[in-house]
Structure formats: structure tokens, C-alpha cells
Tab-separated table of C-alpha atoms in Angstrom:
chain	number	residue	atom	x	y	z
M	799	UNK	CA	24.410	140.966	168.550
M	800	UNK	CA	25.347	141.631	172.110
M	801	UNK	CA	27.503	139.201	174.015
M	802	UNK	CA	26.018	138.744	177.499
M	803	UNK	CA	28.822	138.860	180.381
M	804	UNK	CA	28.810	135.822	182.464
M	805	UNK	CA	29.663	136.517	186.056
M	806	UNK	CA	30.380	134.263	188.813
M	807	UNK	CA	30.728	135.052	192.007
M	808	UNK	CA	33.898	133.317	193.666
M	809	UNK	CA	34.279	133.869	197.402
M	810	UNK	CA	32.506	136.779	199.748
M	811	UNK	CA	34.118	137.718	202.584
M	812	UNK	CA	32.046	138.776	205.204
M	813	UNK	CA	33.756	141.140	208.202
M	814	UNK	CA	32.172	141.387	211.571
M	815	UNK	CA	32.736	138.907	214.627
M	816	UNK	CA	32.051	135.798	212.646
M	817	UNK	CA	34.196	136.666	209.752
M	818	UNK	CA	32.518	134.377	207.498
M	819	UNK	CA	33.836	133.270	203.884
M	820	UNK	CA	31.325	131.543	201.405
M	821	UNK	CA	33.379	129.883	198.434
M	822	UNK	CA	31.752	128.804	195.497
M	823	UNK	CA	31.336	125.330	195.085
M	824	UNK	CA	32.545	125.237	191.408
M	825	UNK	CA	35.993	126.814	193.360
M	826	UNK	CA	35.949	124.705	196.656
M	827	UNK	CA	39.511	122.785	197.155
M	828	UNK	CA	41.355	125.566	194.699
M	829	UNK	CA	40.439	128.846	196.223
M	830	UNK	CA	41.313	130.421	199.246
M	831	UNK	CA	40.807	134.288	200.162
M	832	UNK	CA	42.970	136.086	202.223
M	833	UNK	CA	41.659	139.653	204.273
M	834	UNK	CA	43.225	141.659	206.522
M	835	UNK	CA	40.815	144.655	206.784
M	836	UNK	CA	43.035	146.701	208.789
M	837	UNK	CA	45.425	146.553	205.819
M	838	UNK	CA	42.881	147.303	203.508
M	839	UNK	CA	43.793	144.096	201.526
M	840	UNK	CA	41.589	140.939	200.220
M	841	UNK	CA	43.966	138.398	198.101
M	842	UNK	CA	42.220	135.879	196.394
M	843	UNK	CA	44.527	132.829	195.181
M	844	UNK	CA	43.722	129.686	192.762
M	845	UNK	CA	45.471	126.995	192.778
M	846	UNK	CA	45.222	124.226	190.002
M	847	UNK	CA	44.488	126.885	187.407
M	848	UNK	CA	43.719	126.202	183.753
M	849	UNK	CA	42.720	127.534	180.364
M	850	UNK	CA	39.365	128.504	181.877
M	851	UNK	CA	40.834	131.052	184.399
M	852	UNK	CA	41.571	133.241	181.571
M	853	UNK	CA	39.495	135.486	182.369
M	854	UNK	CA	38.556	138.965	183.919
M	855	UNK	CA	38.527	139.051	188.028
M	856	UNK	CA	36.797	142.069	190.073
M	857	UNK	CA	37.359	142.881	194.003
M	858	UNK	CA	34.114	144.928	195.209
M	859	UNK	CA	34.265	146.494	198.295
M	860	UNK	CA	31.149	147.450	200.311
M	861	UNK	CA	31.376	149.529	203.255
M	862	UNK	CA	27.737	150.775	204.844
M	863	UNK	CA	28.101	154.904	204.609
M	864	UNK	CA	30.915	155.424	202.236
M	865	UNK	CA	30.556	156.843	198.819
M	866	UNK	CA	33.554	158.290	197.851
M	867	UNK	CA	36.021	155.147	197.735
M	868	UNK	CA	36.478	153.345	195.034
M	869	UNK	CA	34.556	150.181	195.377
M	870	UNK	CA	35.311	148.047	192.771
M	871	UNK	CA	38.740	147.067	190.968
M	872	UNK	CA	39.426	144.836	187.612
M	873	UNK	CA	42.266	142.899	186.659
M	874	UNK	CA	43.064	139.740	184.211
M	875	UNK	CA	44.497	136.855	184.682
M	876	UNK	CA	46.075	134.949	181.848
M	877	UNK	CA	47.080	131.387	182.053
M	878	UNK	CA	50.525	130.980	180.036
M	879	UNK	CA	50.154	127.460	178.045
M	880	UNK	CA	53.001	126.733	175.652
M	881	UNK	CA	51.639	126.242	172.024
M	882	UNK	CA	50.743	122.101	171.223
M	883	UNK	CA	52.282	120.761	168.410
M	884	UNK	CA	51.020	121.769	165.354
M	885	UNK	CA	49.903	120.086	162.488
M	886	UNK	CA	50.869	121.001	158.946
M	887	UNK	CA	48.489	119.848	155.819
M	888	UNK	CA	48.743	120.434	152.082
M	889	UNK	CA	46.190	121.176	149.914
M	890	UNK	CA	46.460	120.948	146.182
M	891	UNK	CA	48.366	118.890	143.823
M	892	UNK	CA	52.061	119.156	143.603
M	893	UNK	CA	52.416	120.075	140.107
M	894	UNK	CA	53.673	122.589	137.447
M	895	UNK	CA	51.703	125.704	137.375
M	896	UNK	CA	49.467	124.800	139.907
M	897	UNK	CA	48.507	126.576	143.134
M	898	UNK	CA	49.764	125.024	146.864
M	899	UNK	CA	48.133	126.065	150.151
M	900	UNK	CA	50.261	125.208	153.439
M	901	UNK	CA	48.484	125.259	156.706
M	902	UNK	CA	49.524	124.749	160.487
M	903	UNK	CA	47.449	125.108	163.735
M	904	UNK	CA	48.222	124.260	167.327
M	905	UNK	CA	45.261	123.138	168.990
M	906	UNK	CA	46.769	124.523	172.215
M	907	UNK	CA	48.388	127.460	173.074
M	908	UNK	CA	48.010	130.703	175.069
M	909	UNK	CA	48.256	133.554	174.584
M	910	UNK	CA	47.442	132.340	171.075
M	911	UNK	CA	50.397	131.244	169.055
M	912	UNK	CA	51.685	133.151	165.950
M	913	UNK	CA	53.047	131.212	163.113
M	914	UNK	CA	55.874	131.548	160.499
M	915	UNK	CA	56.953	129.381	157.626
M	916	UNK	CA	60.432	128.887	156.050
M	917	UNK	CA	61.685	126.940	153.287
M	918	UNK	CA	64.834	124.807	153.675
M	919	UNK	CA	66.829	123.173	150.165
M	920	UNK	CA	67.765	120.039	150.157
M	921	UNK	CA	71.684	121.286	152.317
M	922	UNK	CA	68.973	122.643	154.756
M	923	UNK	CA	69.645	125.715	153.937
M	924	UNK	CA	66.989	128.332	154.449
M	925	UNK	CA	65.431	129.667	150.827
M	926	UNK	CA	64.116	132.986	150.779
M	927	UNK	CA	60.410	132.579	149.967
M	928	UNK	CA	59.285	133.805	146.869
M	929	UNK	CA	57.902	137.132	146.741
M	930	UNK	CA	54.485	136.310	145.106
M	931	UNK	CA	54.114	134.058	148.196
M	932	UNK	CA	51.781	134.694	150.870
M	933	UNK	CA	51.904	133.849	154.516
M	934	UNK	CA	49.264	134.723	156.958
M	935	UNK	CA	47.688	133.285	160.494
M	936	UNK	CA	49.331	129.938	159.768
M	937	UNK	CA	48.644	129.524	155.679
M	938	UNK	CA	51.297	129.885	153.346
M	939	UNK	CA	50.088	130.217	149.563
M	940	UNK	CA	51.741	129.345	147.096
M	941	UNK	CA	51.311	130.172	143.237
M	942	UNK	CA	52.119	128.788	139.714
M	943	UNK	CA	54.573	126.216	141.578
M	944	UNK	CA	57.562	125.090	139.163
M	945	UNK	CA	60.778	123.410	140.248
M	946	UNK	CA	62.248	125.893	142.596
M	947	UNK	CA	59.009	124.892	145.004
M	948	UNK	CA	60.387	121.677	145.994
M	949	UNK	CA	61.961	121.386	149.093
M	950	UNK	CA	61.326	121.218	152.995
M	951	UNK	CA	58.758	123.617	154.600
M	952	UNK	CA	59.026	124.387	158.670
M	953	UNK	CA	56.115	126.157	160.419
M	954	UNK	CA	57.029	127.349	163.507
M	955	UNK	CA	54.082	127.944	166.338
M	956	UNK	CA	55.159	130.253	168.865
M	957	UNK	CA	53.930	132.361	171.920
M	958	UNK	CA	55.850	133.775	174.604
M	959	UNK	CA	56.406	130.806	176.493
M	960	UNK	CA	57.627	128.231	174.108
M	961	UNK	CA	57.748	127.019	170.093
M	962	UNK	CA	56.360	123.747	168.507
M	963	UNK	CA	57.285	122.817	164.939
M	964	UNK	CA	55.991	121.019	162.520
M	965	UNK	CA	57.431	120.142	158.776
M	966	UNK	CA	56.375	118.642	155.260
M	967	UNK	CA	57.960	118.235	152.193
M	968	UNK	CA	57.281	118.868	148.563
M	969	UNK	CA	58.337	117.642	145.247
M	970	UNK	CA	57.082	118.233	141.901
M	971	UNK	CA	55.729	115.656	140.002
M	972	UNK	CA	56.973	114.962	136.328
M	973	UNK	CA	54.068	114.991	133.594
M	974	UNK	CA	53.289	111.412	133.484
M	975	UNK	CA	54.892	108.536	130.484
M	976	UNK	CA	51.501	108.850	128.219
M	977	UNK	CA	50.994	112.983	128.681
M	978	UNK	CA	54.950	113.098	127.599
M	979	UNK	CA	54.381	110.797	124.913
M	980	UNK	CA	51.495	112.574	123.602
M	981	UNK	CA	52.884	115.623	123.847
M	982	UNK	CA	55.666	114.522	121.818
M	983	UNK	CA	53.690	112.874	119.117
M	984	UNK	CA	51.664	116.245	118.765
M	985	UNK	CA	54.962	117.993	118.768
M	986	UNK	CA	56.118	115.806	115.638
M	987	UNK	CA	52.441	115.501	113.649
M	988	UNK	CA	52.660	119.285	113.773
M	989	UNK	CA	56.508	119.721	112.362
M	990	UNK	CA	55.143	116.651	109.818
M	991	UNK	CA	52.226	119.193	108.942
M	992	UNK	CA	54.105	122.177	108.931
M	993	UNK	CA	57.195	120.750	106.776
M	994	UNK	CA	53.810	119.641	104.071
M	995	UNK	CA	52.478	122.602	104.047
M	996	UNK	CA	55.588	124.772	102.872
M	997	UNK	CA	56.381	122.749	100.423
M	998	UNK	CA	52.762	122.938	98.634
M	999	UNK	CA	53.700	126.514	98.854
M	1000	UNK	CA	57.170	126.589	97.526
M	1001	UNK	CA	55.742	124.315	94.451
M	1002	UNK	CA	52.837	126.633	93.829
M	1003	UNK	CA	55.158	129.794	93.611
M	1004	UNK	CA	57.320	128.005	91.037
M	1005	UNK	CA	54.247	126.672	89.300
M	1006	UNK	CA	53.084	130.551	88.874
M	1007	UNK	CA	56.587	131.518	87.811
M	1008	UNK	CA	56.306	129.209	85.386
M	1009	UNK	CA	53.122	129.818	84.049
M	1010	UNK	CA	53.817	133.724	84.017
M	1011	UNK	CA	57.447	133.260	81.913
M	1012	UNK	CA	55.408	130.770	79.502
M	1013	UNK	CA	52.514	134.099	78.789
M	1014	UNK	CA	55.604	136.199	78.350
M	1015	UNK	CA	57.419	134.342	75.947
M	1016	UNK	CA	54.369	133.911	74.204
């Protein structure tokens, strides 16, 4: 797939004793050219400029019988926009053994913001992550979460003109009152079970003793 190159033609400057310039009327009110042939200089300047000015801007030069100067130069203009505030979402469930994902975006921002997470204790304090954690383009995974998870996560958006933050927090939840509970009661049926079970053994062994010193005697 090819990606067609859209190009717009801004303001023409047109030397002679009229010294006409046509401005585009998508640039009227924001562009203004300025030529001084004897120089050898055409400065175009925008005024009111936005995110859609980031863009690639040529100068071509055309002078009737010359071949061998360069007719055509390139630069690029980009507009600095600090980053917007991001936003920071969870997805998953905050429990024991389970798997977090942390995200943050800026909807704004150029040049386009790069993002890092820490983790702050409950001192704020900064926690070194932990190593099986991930964090890449904004999303910070997290894996098998247990108690040392908890705590207050900062994701930072920043590009070369400011930072934005943005924070959430997370806490473990306990096992609920009936898991615990059932838990528990499987915990004792089994040791009930298991207690039953050994002694059925212990009574058989002594029941074969038994039995084998009776044959002897015999």
C-alpha cells in the first residue's frame, strides 16, 4: 500500500514589475511571504500555527534558462505541544495471583510523549518495580500480583516541552467471608479424614500381628 503525498501549494511569488503574491485561501490572514530576489531569499512565515503545520515545507525556485542551481529545498516544521493530561485505567481484578495491566495515554502531545511508571509505598517512597514487570508505550503489566503490589502507581507523560501525570492506586482484595470459610471447613473435613484413615490402619496392623502370633503359638 502506497501512501499518496498530499501537497498544497501555499503562496507563489511571482517577480517581474507587478511582483504579484497569490496566497492560498486555506492560509489567507496567517501567511505572509517575504522576497528579496537580490538577496536570493523567500521567507515564508505562519502565524497562528497548530498541530496541522506539522508537516514537510518545500521552496522551489524557477528561473527561465538555468539548470544548474538547485531549485528546490525541504525542511520540517514541528509544532511543540506539551503532552495533555493523561489518563490512567486498570484492567483486571485486584487479586492474589492474578494478572494487572496499567495503561496511560495523553490525547495531546507533540512530539509524541513517552511514558514511565513508578510505584510509590504507602511513605511515598518510590518501590523498585518488580523485575517480572513489564513497561512499554504507556502499559505496565503486571503478573501473579500478591501483597507487595499494593500501593500508588504514577505515570509520567513527557516530551521535550513539558510532563503531565496521572496516578491510581491498588490494593489487594482479601478472599471473601464464605471462600475463607469454606476453605477452612475443607481444611478441617480433610485433617477429620486423614486422622480416620490412620487409625483404620494402625488397628489393621495390630489386628495382623495378632493373628500372625496366634498361628505361631499354635
Amino acid at each position: 500500500m502506497r501512501c499518496k503525498h498530499v501537497v498544497t501549494l501555499i503562496a507563489t511569488y511571482y517577480h517581474g514589475p507587478t511582483r504579484v503574491t497569490d496566497i492560498d485561501t486555506n492560509y489567507k490572514g496567517r501567511v505572509s511571504l517575504d522576497v528579496d530576489v537580490t538577496q536570493g531569499k523567500a521567507n515564508l512565515k505562519l502565524f497562528s500555527i497548530s498541530l496541522a503545520d506539522n508537516r514537510n515545507f518545500q521552496c522551489r525556485v524557477q528561473i527561465p534558462g538555468d539548470r544548474r542551481g538547485k531549485q528546490t529545498a525541504i525542511t520540517n516544521l514541528v509544532v511543540l505541544v506539551a503532552p495533555s493530561r493523561p489518563v490512567c485505567k486498570i484492567q483486571g481484578t485486584a487479586q492474589y495471583g492474578q494478572n494487572l495491566t496499567l495503561t496511560c495515554a495523553s490525547a495531546e502531545g507533540s512530539p509524541t510523549p513517552t511514558y514511565s511508571w513508578k510505584r510509590y509505598c504507602e511513605h511515598n517512597q518510590p518501590v523498585p518495580q518488580d523485575p517480572q514487570t513489564t513497561d512499554k508505550d504507556g502499559i505496565l503489566s503486571l503478573y501473579n500480583i500478591s501483597k507487595g503490589t499494593s500501593g500508588l502507581y504514577v505515570c509520567t507523560s513527557q516530551n521535550k516541552l513539558n510532563a503531565a501525570t496521572c496516578n491510581l492506586t491498588i490494593s489487594l482484595m482479601p478472599e471473601r467471608e464464605g471462600e475463607r470459610e469454606a476453605s477452612m471447613n475443607d481444611i478441617t473435613t480433610g485433617g477429620i479424614i486423614g486422622r480416620v484413615f490412620a487409625y483404620l490402619v494402625f488397628l489393621i496392623i495390630i489386628i495382623i500381628i495378632i493373628f500372625f502370633f496366634f498361628c505361631q503359638n499354635k
